[in-house]
Tab-separated table of C-alpha atoms in Angstrom:
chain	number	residue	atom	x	y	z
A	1	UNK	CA	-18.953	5.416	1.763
A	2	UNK	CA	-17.135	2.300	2.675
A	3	UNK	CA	-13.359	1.744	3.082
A	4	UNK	CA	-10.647	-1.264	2.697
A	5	UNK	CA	-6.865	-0.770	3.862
A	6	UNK	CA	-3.777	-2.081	4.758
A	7	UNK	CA	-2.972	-0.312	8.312
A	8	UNK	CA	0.535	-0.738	10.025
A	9	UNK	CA	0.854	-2.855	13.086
A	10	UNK	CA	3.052	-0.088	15.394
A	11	UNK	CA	-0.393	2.129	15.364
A	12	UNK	CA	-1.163	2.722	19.419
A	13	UNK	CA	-4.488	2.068	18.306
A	14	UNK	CA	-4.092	-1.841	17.221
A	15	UNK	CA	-4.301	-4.129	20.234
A	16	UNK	CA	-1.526	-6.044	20.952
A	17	UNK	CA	-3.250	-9.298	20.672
A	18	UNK	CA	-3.320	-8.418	16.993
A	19	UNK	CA	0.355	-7.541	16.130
A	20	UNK	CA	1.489	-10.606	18.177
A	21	UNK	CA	3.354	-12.791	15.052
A	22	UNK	CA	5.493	-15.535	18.107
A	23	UNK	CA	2.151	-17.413	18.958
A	24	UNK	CA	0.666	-17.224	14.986
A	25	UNK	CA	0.929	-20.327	12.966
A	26	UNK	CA	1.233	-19.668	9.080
A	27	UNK	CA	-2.289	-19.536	7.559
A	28	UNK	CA	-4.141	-18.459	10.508
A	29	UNK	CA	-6.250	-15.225	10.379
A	30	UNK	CA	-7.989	-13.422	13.797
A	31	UNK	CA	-10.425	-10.972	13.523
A	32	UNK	CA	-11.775	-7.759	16.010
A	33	UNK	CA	-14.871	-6.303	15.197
A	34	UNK	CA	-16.204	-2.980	16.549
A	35	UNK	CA	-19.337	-1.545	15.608
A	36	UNK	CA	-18.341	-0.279	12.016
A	37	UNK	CA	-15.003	-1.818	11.488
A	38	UNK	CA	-13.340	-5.110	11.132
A	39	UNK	CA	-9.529	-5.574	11.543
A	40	UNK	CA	-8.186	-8.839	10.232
A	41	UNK	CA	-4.564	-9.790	10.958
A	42	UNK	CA	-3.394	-12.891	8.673
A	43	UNK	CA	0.074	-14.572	8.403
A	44	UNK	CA	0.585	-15.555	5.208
A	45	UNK	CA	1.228	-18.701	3.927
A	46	UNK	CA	4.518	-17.379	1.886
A	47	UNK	CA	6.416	-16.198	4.571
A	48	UNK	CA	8.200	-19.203	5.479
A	49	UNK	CA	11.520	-17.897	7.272
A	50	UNK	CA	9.647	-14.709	8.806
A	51	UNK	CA	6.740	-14.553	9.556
A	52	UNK	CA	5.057	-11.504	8.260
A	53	UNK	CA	1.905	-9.818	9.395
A	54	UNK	CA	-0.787	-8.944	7.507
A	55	UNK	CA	-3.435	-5.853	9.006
A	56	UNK	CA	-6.287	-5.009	6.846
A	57	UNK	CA	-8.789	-2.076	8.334
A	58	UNK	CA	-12.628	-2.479	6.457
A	59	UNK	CA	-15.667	-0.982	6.819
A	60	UNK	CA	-17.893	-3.001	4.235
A	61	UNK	CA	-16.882	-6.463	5.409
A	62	UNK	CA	-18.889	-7.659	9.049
A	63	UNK	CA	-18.086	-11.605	8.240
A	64	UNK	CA	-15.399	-13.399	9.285
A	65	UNK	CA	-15.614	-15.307	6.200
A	66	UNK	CA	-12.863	-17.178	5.119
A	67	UNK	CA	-12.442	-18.632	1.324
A	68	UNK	CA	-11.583	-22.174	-0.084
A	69	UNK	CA	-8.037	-20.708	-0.756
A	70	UNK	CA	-7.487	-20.815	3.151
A	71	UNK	CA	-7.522	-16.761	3.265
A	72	UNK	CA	-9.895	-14.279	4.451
A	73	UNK	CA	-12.540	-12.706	2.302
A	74	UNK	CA	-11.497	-9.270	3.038
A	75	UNK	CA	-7.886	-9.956	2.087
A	76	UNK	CA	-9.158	-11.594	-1.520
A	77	UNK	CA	-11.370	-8.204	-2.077
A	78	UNK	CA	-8.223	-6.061	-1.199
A	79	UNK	CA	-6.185	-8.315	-3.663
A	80	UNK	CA	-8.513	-8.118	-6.305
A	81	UNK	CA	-9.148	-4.185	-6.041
A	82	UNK	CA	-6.018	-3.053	-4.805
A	83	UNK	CA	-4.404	-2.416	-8.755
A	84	UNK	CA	-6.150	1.737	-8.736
A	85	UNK	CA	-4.354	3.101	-6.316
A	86	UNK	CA	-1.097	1.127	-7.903
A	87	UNK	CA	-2.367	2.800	-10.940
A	88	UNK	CA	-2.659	5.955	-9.805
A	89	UNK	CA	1.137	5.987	-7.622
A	90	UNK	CA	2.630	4.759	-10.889
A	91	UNK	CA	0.725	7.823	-12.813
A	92	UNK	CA	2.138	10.126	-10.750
A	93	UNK	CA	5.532	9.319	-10.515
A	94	UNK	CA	5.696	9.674	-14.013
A	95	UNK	CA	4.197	13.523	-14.834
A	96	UNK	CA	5.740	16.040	-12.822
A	97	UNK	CA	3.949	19.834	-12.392
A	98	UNK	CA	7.360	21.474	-11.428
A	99	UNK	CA	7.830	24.407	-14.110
A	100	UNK	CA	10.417	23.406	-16.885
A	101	UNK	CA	13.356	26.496	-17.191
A	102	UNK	CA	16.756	26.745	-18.154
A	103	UNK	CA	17.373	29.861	-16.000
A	104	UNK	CA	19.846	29.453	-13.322
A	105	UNK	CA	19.023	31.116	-9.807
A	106	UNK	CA	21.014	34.337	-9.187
A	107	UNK	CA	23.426	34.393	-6.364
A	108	UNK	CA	22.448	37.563	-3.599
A	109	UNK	CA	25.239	37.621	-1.267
């Protein structure tokens, strides 16, 4: 079973050298590899008055393989197979399992 997930940057568990967006130039994308994960941090090149920070947690990608488009390959993948779980939030904010009644509570004083 393999994973692929956005991960926030104020974890205690990402290095610093990661979450570091003042030295970062737009576009540019640094990888850490351990011995079944890959973490890719990538500043996008959208974010022209801040720069945001992008952290992506795999275990299926070991490549730092970066595509004609100028970002990673693990960020395309998560792009590309990231619409189920939007799926599924949207699903469920729409059906509710609370029990329907038009009984009001009783007052116990």
């Amino acid at each position: 079973m393999s994973f692929l997930g956005t991960i926030k940057a104020n974890k205690k568990e990402v290095p610093k050298e990661m979450t570091d967006r003042d030295n970062r130039r737009l576009g540019s994308t640094a990888f850490l590899f351990t011995k079944e994960l890959t973490l890719v941090a990538y500043v996008p090149t959208t974010s022209k008055t801040k720069k945001k920070l992008v952290l992506l947690l795999s275990s299926m990608h070991t490549q730092p393989t970066i595509r004609n488009t100028g970002k990673p390959e693990v960020i395309e993948f998560y792009n590309a197979t990231k619409g189920g779980e939007d799926t599924f939030d949207q699903m469920c904010s729409h059906y509710s399992c609370a029990r329907k009644t038009k009984r009001w509570p009783l007052c116990m004083f």
